[in-house]
JSON list of C-alpha atoms in Angstrom, two decimals:
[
{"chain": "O", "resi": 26, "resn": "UNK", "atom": "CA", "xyz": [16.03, 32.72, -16.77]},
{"chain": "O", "resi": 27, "resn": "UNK", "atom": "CA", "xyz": [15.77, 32.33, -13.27]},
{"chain": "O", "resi": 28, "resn": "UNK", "atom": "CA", "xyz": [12.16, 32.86, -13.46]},
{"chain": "O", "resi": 29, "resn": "UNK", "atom": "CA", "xyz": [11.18, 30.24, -15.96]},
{"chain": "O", "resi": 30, "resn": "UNK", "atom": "CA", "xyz": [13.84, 27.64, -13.84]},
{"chain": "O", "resi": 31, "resn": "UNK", "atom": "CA", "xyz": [11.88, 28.08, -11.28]},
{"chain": "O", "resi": 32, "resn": "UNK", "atom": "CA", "xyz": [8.26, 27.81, -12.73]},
{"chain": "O", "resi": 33, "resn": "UNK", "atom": "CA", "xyz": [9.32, 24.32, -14.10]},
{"chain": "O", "resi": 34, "resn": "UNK", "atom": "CA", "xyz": [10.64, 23.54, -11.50]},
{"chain": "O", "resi": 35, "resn": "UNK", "atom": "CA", "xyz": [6.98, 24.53, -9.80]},
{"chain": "O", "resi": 36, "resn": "UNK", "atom": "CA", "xyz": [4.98, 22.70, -12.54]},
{"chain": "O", "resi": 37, "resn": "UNK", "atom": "CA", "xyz": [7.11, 19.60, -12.51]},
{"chain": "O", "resi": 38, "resn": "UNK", "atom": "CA", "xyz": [6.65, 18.95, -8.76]},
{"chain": "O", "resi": 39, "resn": "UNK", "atom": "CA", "xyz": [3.05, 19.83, -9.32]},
{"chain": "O", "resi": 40, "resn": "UNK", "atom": "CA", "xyz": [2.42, 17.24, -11.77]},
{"chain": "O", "resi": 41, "resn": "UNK", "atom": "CA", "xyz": [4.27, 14.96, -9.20]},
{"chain": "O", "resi": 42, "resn": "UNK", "atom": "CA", "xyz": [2.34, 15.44, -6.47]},
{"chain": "O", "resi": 43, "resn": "UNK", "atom": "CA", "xyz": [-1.04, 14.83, -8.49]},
{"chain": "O", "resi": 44, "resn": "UNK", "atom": "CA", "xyz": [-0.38, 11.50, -10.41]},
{"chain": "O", "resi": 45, "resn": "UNK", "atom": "CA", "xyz": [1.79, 9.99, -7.06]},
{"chain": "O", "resi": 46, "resn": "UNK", "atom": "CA", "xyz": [-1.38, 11.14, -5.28]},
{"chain": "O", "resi": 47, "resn": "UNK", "atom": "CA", "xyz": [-4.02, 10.16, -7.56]},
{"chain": "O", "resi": 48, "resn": "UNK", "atom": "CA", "xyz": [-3.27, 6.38, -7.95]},
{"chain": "O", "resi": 49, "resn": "UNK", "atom": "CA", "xyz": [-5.94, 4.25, -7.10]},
{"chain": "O", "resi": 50, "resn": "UNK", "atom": "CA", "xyz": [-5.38, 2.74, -3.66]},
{"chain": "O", "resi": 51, "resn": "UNK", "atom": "CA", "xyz": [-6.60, -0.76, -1.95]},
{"chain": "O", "resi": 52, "resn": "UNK", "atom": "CA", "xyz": [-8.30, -0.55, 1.14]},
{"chain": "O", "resi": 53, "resn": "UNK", "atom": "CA", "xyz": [-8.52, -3.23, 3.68]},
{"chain": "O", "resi": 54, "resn": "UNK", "atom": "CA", "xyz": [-11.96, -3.27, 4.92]},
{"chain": "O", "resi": 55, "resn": "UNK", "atom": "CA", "xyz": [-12.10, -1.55, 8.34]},
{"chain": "O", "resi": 56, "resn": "UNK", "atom": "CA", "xyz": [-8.42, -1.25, 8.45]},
{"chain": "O", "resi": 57, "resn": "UNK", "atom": "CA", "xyz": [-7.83, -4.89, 9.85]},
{"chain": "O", "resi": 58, "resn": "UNK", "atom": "CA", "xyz": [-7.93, -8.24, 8.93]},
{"chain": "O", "resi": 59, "resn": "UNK", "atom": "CA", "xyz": [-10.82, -9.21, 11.30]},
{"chain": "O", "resi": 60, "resn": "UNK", "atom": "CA", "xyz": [-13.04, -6.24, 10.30]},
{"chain": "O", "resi": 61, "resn": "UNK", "atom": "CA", "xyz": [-15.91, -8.34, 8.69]},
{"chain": "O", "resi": 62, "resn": "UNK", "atom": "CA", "xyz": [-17.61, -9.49, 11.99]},
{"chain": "O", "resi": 63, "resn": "UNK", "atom": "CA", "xyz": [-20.86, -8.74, 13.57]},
{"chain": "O", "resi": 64, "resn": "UNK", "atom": "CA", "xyz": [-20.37, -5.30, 15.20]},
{"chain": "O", "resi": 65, "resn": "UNK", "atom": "CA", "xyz": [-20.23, -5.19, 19.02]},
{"chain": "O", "resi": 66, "resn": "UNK", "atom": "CA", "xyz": [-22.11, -1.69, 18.45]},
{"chain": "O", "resi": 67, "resn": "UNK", "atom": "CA", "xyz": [-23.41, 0.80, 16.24]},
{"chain": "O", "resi": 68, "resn": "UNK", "atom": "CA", "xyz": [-20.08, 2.99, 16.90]},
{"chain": "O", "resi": 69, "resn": "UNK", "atom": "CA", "xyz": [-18.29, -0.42, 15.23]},
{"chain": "O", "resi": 70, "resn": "UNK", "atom": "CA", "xyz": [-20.25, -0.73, 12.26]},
{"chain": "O", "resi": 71, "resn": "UNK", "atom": "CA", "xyz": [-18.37, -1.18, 9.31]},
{"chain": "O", "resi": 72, "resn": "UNK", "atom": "CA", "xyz": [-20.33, 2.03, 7.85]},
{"chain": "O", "resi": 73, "resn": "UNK", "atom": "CA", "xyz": [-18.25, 4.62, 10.37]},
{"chain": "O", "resi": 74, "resn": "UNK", "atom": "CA", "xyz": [-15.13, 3.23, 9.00]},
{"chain": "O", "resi": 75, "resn": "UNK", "atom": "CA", "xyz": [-16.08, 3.51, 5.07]},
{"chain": "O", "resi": 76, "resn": "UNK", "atom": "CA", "xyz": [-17.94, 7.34, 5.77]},
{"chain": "O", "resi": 77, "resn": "UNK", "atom": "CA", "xyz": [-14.02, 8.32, 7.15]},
{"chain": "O", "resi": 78, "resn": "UNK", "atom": "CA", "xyz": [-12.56, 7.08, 4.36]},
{"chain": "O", "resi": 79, "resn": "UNK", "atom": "CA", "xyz": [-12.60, 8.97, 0.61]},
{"chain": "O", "resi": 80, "resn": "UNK", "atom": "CA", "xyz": [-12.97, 6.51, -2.06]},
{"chain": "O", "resi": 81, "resn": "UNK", "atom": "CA", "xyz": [-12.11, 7.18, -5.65]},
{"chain": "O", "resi": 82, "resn": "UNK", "atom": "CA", "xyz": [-13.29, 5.36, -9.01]},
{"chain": "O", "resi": 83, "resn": "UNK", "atom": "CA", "xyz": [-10.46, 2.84, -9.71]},
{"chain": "O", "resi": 84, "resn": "UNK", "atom": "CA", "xyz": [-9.91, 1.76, -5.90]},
{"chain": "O", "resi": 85, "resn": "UNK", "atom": "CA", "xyz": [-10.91, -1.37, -4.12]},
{"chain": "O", "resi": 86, "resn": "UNK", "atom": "CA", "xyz": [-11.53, -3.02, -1.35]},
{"chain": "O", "resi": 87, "resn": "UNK", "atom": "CA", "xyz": [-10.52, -5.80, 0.44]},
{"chain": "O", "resi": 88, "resn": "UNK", "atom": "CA", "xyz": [-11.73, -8.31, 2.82]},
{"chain": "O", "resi": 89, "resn": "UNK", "atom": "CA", "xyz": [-10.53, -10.98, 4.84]},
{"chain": "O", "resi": 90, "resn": "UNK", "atom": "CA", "xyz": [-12.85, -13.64, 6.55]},
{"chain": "O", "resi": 91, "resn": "UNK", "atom": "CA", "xyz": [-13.36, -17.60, 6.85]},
{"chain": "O", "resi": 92, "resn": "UNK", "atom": "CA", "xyz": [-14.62, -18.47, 3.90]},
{"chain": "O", "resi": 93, "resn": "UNK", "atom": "CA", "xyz": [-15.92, -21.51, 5.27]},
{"chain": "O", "resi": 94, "resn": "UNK", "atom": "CA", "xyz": [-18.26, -19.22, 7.61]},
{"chain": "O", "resi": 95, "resn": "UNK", "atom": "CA", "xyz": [-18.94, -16.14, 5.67]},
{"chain": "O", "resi": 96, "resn": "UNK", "atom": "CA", "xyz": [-19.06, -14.50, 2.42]},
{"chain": "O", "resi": 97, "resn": "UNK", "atom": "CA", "xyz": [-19.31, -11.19, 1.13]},
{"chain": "O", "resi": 98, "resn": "UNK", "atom": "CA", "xyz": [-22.52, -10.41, -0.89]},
{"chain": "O", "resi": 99, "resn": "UNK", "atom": "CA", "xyz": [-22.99, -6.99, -2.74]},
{"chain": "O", "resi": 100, "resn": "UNK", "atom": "CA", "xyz": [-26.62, -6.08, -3.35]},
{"chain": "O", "resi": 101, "resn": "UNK", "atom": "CA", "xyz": [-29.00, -3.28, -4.40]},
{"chain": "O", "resi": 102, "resn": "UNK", "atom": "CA", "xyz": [-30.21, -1.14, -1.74]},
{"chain": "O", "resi": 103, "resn": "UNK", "atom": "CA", "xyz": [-33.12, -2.07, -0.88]},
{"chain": "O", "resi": 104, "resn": "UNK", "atom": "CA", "xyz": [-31.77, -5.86, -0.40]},
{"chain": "O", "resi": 105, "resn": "UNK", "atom": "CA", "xyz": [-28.93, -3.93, 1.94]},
{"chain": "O", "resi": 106, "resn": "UNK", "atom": "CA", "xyz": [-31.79, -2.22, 3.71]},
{"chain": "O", "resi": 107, "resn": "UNK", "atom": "CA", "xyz": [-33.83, -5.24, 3.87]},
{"chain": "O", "resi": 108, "resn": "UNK", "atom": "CA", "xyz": [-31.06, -7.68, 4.49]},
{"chain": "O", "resi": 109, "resn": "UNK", "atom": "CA", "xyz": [-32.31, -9.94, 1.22]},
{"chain": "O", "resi": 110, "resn": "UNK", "atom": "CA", "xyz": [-29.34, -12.34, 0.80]},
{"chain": "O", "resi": 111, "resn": "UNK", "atom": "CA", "xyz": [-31.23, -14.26, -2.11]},
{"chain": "O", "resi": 112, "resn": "UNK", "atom": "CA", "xyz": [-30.79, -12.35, -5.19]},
{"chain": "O", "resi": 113, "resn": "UNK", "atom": "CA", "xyz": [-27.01, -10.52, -4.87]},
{"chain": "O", "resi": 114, "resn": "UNK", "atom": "CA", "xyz": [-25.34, -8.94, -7.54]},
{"chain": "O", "resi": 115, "resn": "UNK", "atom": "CA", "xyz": [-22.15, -10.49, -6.50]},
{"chain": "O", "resi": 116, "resn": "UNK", "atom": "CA", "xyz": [-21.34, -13.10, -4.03]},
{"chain": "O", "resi": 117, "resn": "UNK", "atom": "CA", "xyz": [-17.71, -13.74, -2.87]},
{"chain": "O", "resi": 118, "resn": "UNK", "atom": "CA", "xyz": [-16.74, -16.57, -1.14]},
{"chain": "O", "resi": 119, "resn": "UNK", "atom": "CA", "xyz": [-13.36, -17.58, -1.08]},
{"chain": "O", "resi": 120, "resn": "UNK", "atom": "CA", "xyz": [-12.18, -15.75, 2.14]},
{"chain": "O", "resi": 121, "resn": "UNK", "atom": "CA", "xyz": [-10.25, -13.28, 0.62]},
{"chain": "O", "resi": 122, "resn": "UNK", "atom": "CA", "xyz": [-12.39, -11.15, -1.82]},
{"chain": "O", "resi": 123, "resn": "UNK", "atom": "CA", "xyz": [-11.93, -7.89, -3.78]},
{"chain": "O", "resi": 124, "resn": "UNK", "atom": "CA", "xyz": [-13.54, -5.53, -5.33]},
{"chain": "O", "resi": 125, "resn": "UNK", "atom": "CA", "xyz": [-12.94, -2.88, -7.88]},
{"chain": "O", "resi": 126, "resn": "UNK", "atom": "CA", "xyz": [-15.19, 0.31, -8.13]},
{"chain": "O", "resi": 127, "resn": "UNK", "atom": "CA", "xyz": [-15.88, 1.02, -11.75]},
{"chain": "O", "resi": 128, "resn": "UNK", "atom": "CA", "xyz": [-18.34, 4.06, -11.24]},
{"chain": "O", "resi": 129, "resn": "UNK", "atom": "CA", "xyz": [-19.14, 6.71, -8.81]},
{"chain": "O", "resi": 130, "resn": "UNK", "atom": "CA", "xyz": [-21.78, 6.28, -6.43]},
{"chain": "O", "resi": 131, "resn": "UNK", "atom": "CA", "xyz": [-23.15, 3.80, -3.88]},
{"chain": "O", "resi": 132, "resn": "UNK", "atom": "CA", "xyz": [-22.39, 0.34, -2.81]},
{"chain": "O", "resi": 133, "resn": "UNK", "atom": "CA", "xyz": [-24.16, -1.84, -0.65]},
{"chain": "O", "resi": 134, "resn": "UNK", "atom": "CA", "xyz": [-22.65, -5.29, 0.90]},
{"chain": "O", "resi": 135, "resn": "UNK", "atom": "CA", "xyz": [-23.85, -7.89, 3.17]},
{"chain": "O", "resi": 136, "resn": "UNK", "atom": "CA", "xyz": [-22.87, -10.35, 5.20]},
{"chain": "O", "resi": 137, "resn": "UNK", "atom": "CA", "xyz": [-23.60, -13.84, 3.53]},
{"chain": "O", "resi": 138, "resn": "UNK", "atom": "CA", "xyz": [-23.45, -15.71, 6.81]},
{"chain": "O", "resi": 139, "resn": "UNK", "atom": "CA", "xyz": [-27.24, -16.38, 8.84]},
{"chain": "O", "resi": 140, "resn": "UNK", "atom": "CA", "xyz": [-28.40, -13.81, 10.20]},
{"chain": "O", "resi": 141, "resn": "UNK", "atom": "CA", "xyz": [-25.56, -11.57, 10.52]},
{"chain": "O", "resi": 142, "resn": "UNK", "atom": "CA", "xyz": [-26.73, -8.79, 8.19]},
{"chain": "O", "resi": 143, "resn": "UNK", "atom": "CA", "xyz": [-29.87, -8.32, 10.53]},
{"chain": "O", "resi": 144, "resn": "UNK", "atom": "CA", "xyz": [-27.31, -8.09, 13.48]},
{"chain": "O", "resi": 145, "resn": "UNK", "atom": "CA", "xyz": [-25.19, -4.98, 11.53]},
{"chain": "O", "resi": 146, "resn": "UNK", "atom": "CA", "xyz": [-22.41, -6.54, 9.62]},
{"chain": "O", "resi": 147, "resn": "UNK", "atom": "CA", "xyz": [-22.83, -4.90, 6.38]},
{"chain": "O", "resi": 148, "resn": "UNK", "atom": "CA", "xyz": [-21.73, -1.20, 4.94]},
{"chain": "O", "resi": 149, "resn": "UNK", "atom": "CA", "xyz": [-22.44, 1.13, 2.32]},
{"chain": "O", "resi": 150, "resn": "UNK", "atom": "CA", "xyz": [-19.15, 2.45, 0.18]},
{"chain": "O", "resi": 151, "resn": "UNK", "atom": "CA", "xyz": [-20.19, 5.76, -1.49]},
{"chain": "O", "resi": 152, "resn": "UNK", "atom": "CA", "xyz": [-17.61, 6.37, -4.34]},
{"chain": "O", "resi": 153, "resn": "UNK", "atom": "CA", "xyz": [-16.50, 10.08, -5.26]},
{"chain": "O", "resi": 154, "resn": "UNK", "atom": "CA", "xyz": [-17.33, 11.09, -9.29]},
{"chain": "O", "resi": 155, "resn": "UNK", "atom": "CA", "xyz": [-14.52, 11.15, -11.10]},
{"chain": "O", "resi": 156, "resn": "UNK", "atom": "CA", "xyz": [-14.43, 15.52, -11.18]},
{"chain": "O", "resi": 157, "resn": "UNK", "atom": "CA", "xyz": [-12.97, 14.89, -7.53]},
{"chain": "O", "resi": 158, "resn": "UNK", "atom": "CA", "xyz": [-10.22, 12.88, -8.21]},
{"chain": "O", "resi": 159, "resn": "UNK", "atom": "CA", "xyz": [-7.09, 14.46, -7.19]},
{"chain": "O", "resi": 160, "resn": "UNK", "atom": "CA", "xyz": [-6.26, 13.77, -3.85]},
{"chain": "O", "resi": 161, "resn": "UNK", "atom": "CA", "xyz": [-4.28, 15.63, -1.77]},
{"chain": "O", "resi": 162, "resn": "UNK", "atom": "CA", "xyz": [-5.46, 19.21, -3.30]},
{"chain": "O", "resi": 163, "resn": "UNK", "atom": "CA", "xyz": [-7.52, 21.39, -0.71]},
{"chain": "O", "resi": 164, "resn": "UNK", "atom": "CA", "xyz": [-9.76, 23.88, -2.53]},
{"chain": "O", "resi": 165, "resn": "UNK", "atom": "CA", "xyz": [-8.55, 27.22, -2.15]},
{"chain": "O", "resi": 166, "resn": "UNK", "atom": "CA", "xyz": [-9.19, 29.31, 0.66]},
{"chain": "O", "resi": 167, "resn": "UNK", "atom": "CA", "xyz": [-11.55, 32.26, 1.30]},
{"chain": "O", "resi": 168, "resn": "UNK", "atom": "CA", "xyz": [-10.54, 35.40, -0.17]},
{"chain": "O", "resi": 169, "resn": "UNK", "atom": "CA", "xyz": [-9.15, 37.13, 3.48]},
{"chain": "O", "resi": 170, "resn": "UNK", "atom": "CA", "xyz": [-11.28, 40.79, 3.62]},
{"chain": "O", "resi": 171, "resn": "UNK", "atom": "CA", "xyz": [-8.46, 43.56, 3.78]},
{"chain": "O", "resi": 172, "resn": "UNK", "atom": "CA", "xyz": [-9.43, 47.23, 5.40]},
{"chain": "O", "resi": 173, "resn": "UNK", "atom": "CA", "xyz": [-5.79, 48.55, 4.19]},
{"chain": "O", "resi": 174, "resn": "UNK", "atom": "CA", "xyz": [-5.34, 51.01, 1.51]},
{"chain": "O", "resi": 175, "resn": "UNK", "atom": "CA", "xyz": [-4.82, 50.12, -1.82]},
{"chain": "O", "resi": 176, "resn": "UNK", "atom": "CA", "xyz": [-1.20, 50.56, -3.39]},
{"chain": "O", "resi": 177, "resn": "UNK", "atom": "CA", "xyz": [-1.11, 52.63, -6.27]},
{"chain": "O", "resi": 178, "resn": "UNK", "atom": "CA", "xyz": [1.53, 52.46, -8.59]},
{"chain": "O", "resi": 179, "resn": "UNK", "atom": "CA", "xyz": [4.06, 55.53, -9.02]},
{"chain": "O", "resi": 180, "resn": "UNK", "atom": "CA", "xyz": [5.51, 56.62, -12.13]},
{"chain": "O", "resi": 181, "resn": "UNK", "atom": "CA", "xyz": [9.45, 56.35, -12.58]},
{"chain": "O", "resi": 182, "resn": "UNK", "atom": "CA", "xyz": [9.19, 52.71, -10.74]},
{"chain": "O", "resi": 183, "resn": "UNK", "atom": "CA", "xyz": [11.00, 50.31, -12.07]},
{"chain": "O", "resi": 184, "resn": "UNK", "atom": "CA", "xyz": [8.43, 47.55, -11.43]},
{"chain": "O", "resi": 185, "resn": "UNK", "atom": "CA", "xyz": [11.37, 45.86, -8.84]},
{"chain": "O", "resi": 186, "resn": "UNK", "atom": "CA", "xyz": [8.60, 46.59, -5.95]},
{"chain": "O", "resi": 187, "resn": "UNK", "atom": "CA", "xyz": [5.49, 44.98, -8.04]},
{"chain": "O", "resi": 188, "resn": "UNK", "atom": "CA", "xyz": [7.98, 41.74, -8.56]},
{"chain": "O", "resi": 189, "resn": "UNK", "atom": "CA", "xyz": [9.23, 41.84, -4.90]},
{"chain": "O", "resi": 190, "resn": "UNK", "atom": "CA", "xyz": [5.16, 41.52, -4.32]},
{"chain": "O", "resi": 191, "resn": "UNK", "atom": "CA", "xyz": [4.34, 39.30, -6.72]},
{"chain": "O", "resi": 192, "resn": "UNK", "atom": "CA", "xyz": [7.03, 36.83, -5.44]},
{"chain": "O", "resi": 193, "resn": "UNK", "atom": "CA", "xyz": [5.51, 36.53, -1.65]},
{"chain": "O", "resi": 194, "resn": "UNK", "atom": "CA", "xyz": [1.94, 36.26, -2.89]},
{"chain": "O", "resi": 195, "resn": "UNK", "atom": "CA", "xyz": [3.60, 33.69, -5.01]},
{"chain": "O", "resi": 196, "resn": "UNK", "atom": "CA", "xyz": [5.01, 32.12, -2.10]},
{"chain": "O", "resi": 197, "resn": "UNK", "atom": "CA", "xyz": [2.24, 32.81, 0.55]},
{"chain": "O", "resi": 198, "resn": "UNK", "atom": "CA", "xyz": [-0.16, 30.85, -1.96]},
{"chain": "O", "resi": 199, "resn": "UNK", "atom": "CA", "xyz": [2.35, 28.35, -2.37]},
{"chain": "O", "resi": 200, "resn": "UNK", "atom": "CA", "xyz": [2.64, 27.93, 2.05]},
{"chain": "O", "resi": 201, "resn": "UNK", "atom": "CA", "xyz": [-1.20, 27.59, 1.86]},
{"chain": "O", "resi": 202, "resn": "UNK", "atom": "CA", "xyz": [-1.53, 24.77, -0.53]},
{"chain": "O", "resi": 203, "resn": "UNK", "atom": "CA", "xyz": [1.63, 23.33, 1.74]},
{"chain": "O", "resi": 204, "resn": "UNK", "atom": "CA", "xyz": [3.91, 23.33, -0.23]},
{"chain": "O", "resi": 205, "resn": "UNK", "atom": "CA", "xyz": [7.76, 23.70, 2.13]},
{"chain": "O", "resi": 206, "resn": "UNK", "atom": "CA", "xyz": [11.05, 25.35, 0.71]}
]
């Protein structure tokens, strides 16, 4: 009884831990409120912030700026590359602008004010598939190589030495994926 007490209680905090972690999340566009500016150099672009960052479908992102000297323009790639500000796909304008990813994959915004684009304010956003979702879950670790002998079960146990086992691998897998007692 003890046993299956204890599994639920495993699975429950499991489940938890997924869905608390898995909500999408807003991000504020290089972590500040002045963020969408003309870099001072390439190791302030925008683009260092968004490659640190791991963005799901169902997050978005936010930016703040005077609207009545910049915009936010999101564009194809080759208008990002180019820094085409005619033809966006979406222009934002009112100082305070979000945006909701709906898909995985890239995304490409400018700078709508002159010449800014050309001087480096713009980023790409690459958005994880949806397969990757959970956050917060490491893949497992590499199998450890071990030169030790294997145990071979004797005859007359009473299996109390395969559970005593079975319980710290339990909980040795469990202090890996960091989980704490």
């Amino acid at each position: 009884m003890a046993s299956m007490s204890s599994s639920l209680l495993f699975f429950s905090t499991f489940l938890l831990i997924s869905s608390i972690s898995s909500e999408a999340k807003d991000f504020l566009v290089g972590g500040s409120t002045d963020s969408w500016k003309i870099p001072t150099s390439t190791s302030d672009s925008l683009n260092k912030w968004a490659e640190a960052n791991r963005f799901q479908v169902g997050d978005s992102l936010v930016w703040r700026y005077e609207a009545a000297k910049d915009s936010v323009l999101q564009v194809t790639r080759e208008d990002y590359l180019s820094c085409n500000t005619s033809n966006p796909i979406a222009a934002h304008k009112d100082g305070t602008t979000v945006v909701s990813f709906h898909r995985s994959g890239a995304y490409y915004f400018v700078s709508g004010a002159e010449g800014a684009c050309q001087k480096g304010q713009k980023m790409i956003v690459v958005v994880m598939s949806e397969r990757h979702a959970l956050r917060g879950i490491s893949p497992a670790p590499a199998p450890v190589d071990y030169e030790g002998p294997a145990i071979a079960p004797t005859s007359g146990s009473n299996g109390v030495a395969v559970v005593k086992r079975g319980v710290l691998g339990a909980l040795v897998v469990l202090g890996m994926m960091g989980f704490a007692f």
